[in-house]
PDB file of C-alpha atoms in Angstrom:
ATOM      1  CA  MET A 269       3.169 -38.206 -19.068  1.00 46.00           C
ATOM      2  CA  SER A 270       4.598 -36.626 -15.911  1.00 48.00           C
ATOM      3  CA  GLU A 271       2.777 -34.004 -13.893  1.00 53.00           C
ATOM      4  CA  ALA A 272       4.276 -30.507 -13.946  1.00 53.00           C
ATOM      5  CA  LEU A 273       5.812 -29.322 -10.700  1.00 47.00           C
ATOM      6  CA  PRO A 274       4.253 -26.202  -9.196  1.00 51.00           C
ATOM      7  CA  VAL A 275       6.288 -23.070  -9.765  1.00 49.00           C
ATOM      8  CA  PRO A 276       7.087 -21.373  -6.461  1.00 51.00           C
ATOM      9  CA  PRO A 277       6.113 -17.706  -6.288  1.00 51.00           C
ATOM     10  CA  ALA A 278       8.883 -15.149  -6.825  1.00 58.00           C
ATOM     11  CA  ASP A 279       8.153 -13.870  -3.324  1.00 59.00           C
ATOM     12  CA  PRO A 280       7.418 -16.660  -0.798  1.00 59.00           C
ATOM     13  CA  SER A 281       5.032 -14.353   1.049  1.00 55.00           C
ATOM     14  CA  ASP A 282       2.756 -14.489  -2.008  1.00 66.00           C
ATOM     15  CA  ALA A 283       1.949 -18.117  -1.102  1.00 81.00           C
ATOM     16  CA  LEU A 284       0.928 -17.264   2.468  1.00 83.00           C
ATOM     17  CA  GLY A 285      -2.552 -16.235   1.347  1.00 85.00           C
ATOM     18  CA  ASP A 286      -3.116 -19.784   0.104  1.00 87.00           C
ATOM     19  CA  LEU A 287      -2.474 -21.336   3.537  1.00 85.00           C
ATOM     20  CA  SER A 288      -5.328 -22.241   5.855  1.00 88.00           C
ATOM     21  CA  ASP A 289      -5.469 -20.440   9.189  1.00 90.00           C
ATOM     22  CA  ILE A 290      -4.182 -23.474  11.073  1.00 91.00           C
ATOM     23  CA  ALA A 291      -1.377 -24.070   8.548  1.00 87.00           C
ATOM     24  CA  LEU A 292      -0.344 -20.413   8.859  1.00 86.00           C
ATOM     25  CA  LEU A 293      -0.283 -20.672  12.674  1.00 87.00           C
ATOM     26  CA  ARG A 294       1.791 -23.862  12.485  1.00 90.00           C
ATOM     27  CA  LEU A 295       4.215 -22.163  10.106  1.00 88.00           C
ATOM     28  CA  ARG A 296       4.516 -19.259  12.534  1.00 86.00           C
ATOM     29  CA  GLY A 297       5.405 -21.695  15.311  1.00 89.00           C
ATOM     30  CA  ARG A 298       8.042 -23.363  13.158  1.00 90.00           C
ATOM     31  CA  VAL A 299       9.541 -20.012  12.166  1.00 87.00           C
ATOM     32  CA  ALA A 300       9.613 -18.881  15.828  1.00 86.00           C
ATOM     33  CA  ALA A 301      11.372 -22.100  16.833  1.00 89.00           C
ATOM     34  CA  GLU A 302      13.957 -21.683  14.068  1.00 89.00           C
ATOM     35  CA  LEU A 303      14.581 -18.049  15.018  1.00 85.00           C
ATOM     36  CA  LYS A 304      15.168 -19.160  18.614  1.00 86.00           C
ATOM     37  CA  ARG A 305      17.471 -22.002  17.528  1.00 89.00           C
ATOM     38  CA  ARG A 306      19.568 -19.547  15.537  1.00 87.00           C
ATOM     39  CA  GLY A 307      19.554 -16.925  18.295  1.00 84.00           C
ATOM     40  CA  LEU A 308      17.825 -14.366  16.059  1.00 80.00           C
ATOM     41  CA  ALA A 309      15.525 -11.574  17.177  1.00 76.00           C
ATOM     42  CA  SER A 310      11.861 -12.489  17.069  1.00 77.00           C
ATOM     43  CA  ASN A 311       9.975  -9.359  18.115  1.00 85.00           C
ATOM     44  CA  VAL A 312       9.988  -5.689  17.118  1.00 87.00           C
ATOM     45  CA  GLY A 313      11.986  -4.602  20.164  1.00 87.00           C
ATOM     46  CA  GLN A 314      14.712  -7.196  19.643  1.00 89.00           C
ATOM     47  CA  VAL A 315      14.953  -6.454  15.930  1.00 91.00           C
ATOM     48  CA  ALA A 316      15.146  -2.705  16.660  1.00 93.00           C
ATOM     49  CA  GLU A 317      17.972  -3.254  19.142  1.00 94.00           C
ATOM     50  CA  SER A 318      19.923  -5.375  16.649  1.00 93.00           C
ATOM     51  CA  LEU A 319      19.407  -2.865  13.829  1.00 94.00           C
ATOM     52  CA  ALA A 320      20.403   0.116  15.994  1.00 96.00           C
ATOM     53  CA  ILE A 321      23.547  -1.543  17.340  1.00 96.00           C
ATOM     54  CA  ALA A 322      24.587  -2.688  13.854  1.00 95.00           C
ATOM     55  CA  LEU A 323      23.947   0.790  12.388  1.00 96.00           C
ATOM     56  CA  TYR A 324      25.920   2.584  15.091  1.00 96.00           C
ATOM     57  CA  ASN A 325      28.809   0.131  14.828  1.00 96.00           C
ATOM     58  CA  ALA A 326      28.928   0.520  11.024  1.00 94.00           C
ATOM     59  CA  THR A 327      28.622   4.318  10.960  1.00 93.00           C
ATOM     60  CA  PRO A 328      31.831   6.356  11.184  1.00 92.00           C
ATOM     61  CA  GLY A 329      31.607   8.953  13.932  1.00 91.00           C
ATOM     62  CA  ARG A 330      28.995   7.016  15.926  1.00 94.00           C
ATOM     63  CA  PRO A 331      30.001   5.175  19.100  1.00 96.00           C
ATOM     64  CA  ASN A 332      30.377   1.426  19.001  1.00 96.00           C
ATOM     65  CA  LEU A 333      27.579  -0.148  21.020  1.00 98.00           C
ATOM     66  CA  GLN A 334      27.208  -3.494  22.694  1.00 97.00           C
ATOM     67  CA  PRO A 335      24.047  -5.021  24.137  1.00 96.00           C
ATOM     68  CA  ALA A 336      23.427  -4.234  27.804  1.00 96.00           C
ATOM     69  CA  PRO A 337      23.123  -7.191  30.175  1.00 93.00           C
ATOM     70  CA  THR A 338      19.727  -8.878  29.983  1.00 89.00           C
ATOM     71  CA  GLY A 339      17.283  -7.429  32.474  1.00 88.00           C
ATOM     72  CA  THR A 340      18.886  -3.992  32.694  1.00 90.00           C
ATOM     73  CA  GLN A 341      15.928  -1.645  33.154  1.00 91.00           C
ATOM     74  CA  ASN A 342      15.526   1.067  30.490  1.00 93.00           C
ATOM     75  CA  VAL A 343      19.011   0.389  29.042  1.00 96.00           C
ATOM     76  CA  ASP A 344      19.479  -1.774  25.945  1.00 96.00           C
ATOM     77  CA  ALA A 345      23.007  -0.889  24.819  1.00 98.00           C
ATOM     78  CA  LEU A 346      26.224   0.577  26.189  1.00 98.00           C
ATOM     79  CA  SER A 347      28.986   2.522  24.491  1.00 97.00           C
ATOM     80  CA  ARG A 348      32.662   1.990  25.227  1.00 94.00           C
ATOM     81  CA  ARG A 349      32.579   5.347  27.042  1.00 95.00           C
ATOM     82  CA  GLY A 350      29.883   4.032  29.352  1.00 95.00           C
ATOM     83  CA  ASP A 351      26.969   5.955  27.843  1.00 98.00           C
ATOM     84  CA  ARG A 352      23.642   4.170  28.292  1.00 98.00           C
ATOM     85  CA  TYR A 353      21.228   3.828  25.376  1.00 98.00           C
ATOM     86  CA  SER A 354      17.548   2.980  25.602  1.00 98.00           C
ATOM     87  CA  ILE A 355      16.271   1.625  22.279  1.00 97.00           C
ATOM     88  CA  LYS A 356      12.602   1.689  21.293  1.00 97.00           C
ATOM     89  CA  GLY A 357      11.375  -0.053  18.162  1.00 95.00           C
ATOM     90  CA  VAL A 358       8.319   1.219  16.322  1.00 95.00           C
ATOM     91  CA  LEU A 359       6.540  -0.730  13.596  1.00 92.00           C
ATOM     92  CA  ASP A 360       3.159   0.897  13.083  1.00 88.00           C
ATOM     93  CA  ALA A 361       2.607   2.973  16.202  1.00 89.00           C
ATOM     94  CA  ARG A 362       2.375   6.697  16.834  1.00 94.00           C
ATOM     95  CA  LYS A 363       4.422   6.563  20.025  1.00 95.00           C
ATOM     96  CA  THR A 364       7.295   4.633  21.525  1.00 95.00           C
ATOM     97  CA  GLY A 365       7.081   1.976  24.159  1.00 93.00           C
ATOM     98  CA  THR A 366       7.320   3.077  27.768  1.00 94.00           C
ATOM     99  CA  VAL A 367      10.228   4.279  29.864  1.00 96.00           C
ATOM    100  CA  TYR A 368       9.640   3.580  33.543  1.00 95.00           C
ATOM    101  CA  PRO A 369      10.898   6.208  35.999  1.00 96.00           C
ATOM    102  CA  ASP A 370      12.981   5.347  39.045  1.00 94.00           C
ATOM    103  CA  ARG A 371      10.655   4.545  41.980  1.00 92.00           C
ATOM    104  CA  ASP A 372      12.618   6.548  44.524  1.00 95.00           C
ATOM    105  CA  ASP A 373      13.569   9.497  42.298  1.00 95.00           C
ATOM    106  CA  PRO A 374      11.141  10.067  39.392  1.00 90.00           C
ATOM    107  CA  GLU A 375      13.457  12.670  37.807  1.00 91.00           C
ATOM    108  CA  LYS A 376      16.596  10.493  37.976  1.00 96.00           C
ATOM    109  CA  GLN A 377      18.495  10.277  34.666  1.00 97.00           C
ATOM    110  CA  LEU A 378      17.989   6.728  33.374  1.00 97.00           C
ATOM    111  CA  PHE A 379      20.126   6.834  30.215  1.00 98.00           C
ATOM    112  CA  GLU A 380      22.179   9.266  28.168  1.00 98.00           C
ATOM    113  CA  TYR A 381      20.393   8.606  24.853  1.00 98.00           C
ATOM    114  CA  LEU A 382      17.066   7.281  23.606  1.00 98.00           C
ATOM    115  CA  ILE A 383      17.196   5.709  20.152  1.00 98.00           C
ATOM    116  CA  VAL A 384      13.915   5.354  18.270  1.00 98.00           C
ATOM    117  CA  VAL A 385      14.088   2.783  15.460  1.00 96.00           C
ATOM    118  CA  ARG A 386      11.296   2.832  12.879  1.00 95.00           C
ATOM    119  CA  ILE A 387      10.867  -0.326  10.821  1.00 92.00           C
ATOM    120  CA  ASP A 388       8.426  -1.218   8.065  1.00 91.00           C
ATOM    121  CA  THR A 389       6.106  -4.222   7.822  1.00 88.00           C
ATOM    122  CA  ASP A 390       8.957  -6.259   6.276  1.00 86.00           C
ATOM    123  CA  TRP A 391      11.032  -5.336   9.352  1.00 85.00           C
ATOM    124  CA  GLN A 392      13.431  -3.257   7.273  1.00 89.00           C
ATOM    125  CA  LEU A 393      15.048  -0.171   8.800  1.00 91.00           C
ATOM    126  CA  LEU A 394      13.217   3.048   7.874  1.00 92.00           C
ATOM    127  CA  ALA A 395      14.764   5.627  10.193  1.00 93.00           C
ATOM    128  CA  VAL A 396      16.719   6.017  13.416  1.00 96.00           C
ATOM    129  CA  TYR A 397      16.307   8.990  15.738  1.00 98.00           C
ATOM    130  CA  GLU A 398      18.541   9.803  18.703  1.00 98.00           C
ATOM    131  CA  PHE A 399      17.365  11.959  21.610  1.00 98.00           C
ATOM    132  CA  ASP A 400      19.778  12.994  24.326  1.00 98.00           C
ATOM    133  CA  TRP A 401      18.430  12.911  27.897  1.00 98.00           C
ATOM    134  CA  LYS A 402      17.664  16.651  27.989  1.00 98.00           C
ATOM    135  CA  THR A 403      15.669  16.512  24.756  1.00 98.00           C
ATOM    136  CA  PHE A 404      13.904  13.330  25.855  1.00 98.00           C
ATOM    137  CA  CYS A 405      12.756  15.165  29.009  1.00 97.00           C
ATOM    138  CA  GLU A 406      11.466  18.053  26.889  1.00 97.00           C
ATOM    139  CA  VAL A 407       9.451  15.892  24.450  1.00 98.00           C
ATOM    140  CA  ARG A 408       8.296  13.005  26.646  1.00 97.00           C
ATOM    141  CA  SER A 409       4.675  12.480  27.638  1.00 97.00           C
ATOM    142  CA  TRP A 410       3.203  10.659  30.614  1.00 96.00           C
ATOM    143  CA  ASP A 411       1.084   7.525  30.170  1.00 95.00           C
ATOM    144  CA  ARG A 412      -1.144   7.439  33.259  1.00 94.00           C
ATOM    145  CA  ARG A 413      -2.306   3.907  32.594  1.00 95.00           C
ATOM    146  CA  MET A 414       1.263   2.556  32.438  1.00 94.00           C
ATOM    147  CA  ASN A 415       2.759   5.035  34.945  1.00 94.00           C
ATOM    148  CA  ALA A 416       5.615   5.615  32.538  1.00 95.00           C
ATOM    149  CA  TRP A 417       6.985   8.001  29.938  1.00 96.00           C
ATOM    150  CA  TYR A 418       6.763   7.676  26.159  1.00 97.00           C
ATOM    151  CA  VAL A 419       7.694   9.781  23.143  1.00 97.00           C
ATOM    152  CA  GLY A 420       5.061  10.667  20.558  1.00 96.00           C
ATOM    153  CA  LEU A 421       6.246  10.331  16.977  1.00 96.00           C
ATOM    154  CA  ALA A 422       4.850  13.512  15.451  1.00 96.00           C
ATOM    155  CA  ALA A 423       7.105  15.163  12.860  1.00 95.00           C
ATOM    156  CA  LYS A 424       7.603  18.125  15.212  1.00 97.00           C
ATOM    157  CA  THR A 425       8.965  15.810  17.923  1.00 97.00           C
ATOM    158  CA  LEU A 426      11.159  13.793  15.573  1.00 97.00           C
ATOM    159  CA  ALA A 427      12.638  17.046  14.232  1.00 97.00           C
ATOM    160  CA  ARG A 428      14.115  17.597  17.721  1.00 97.00           C
ATOM    161  CA  ALA A 429      16.133  14.371  17.415  1.00 98.00           C
ATOM    162  CA  LYS A 430      19.372  13.690  15.584  1.00 97.00           C
ATOM    163  CA  GLN A 431      18.546  11.427  12.656  1.00 95.00           C
ATOM    164  CA  ILE A 432      21.131   8.700  12.059  1.00 91.00           C
ATOM    165  CA  THR A 433      21.201   7.511   8.441  1.00 81.00           C
ATOM    166  CA  PRO A 434      22.768   4.294   7.195  1.00 75.00           C
ATOM    167  CA  GLN A 435      25.838   4.560   4.995  1.00 65.00           C
ATOM    168  CA  ALA A 436      25.068   3.751   1.359  1.00 58.00           C
ATOM    169  CA  GLY A 437      26.563   0.431   0.634  1.00 52.00           C
TER     170      GLY A 437
END
């Protein structure tokens, strides 16, 4: 009599709880290597940038964006008109990552728009908020430890932004 094959779970993540700690860490390493091989985003910031650019490019009335050159400080995407976009991804935080001011001119405009991309624990797009530079300056807060600006994600602050919603598809 042959032995029955195990039935895989409907959701592969259901099987993760059965892995030992070391097996889970090894799997993480293999997944990271495969993401790199395929040129896919592997952290919250990279995923947020990809989601924001794809959403803007697929949404009528929004500018088409392209990634900014690697290493461009505070700018993650550019529009065809030359507008600069800083993109901050948020998974489970109450504030964005930091925006570092110019060393020589702390009030210098660094970008035209800040895009805040909220994603869930499955890294699915929840919401996208766009702040123009003027509004960013009005809602930003100073992080003394990092010597940089951030935006808190209270409902009152997010209400000041333009919310960009994906087209139903």
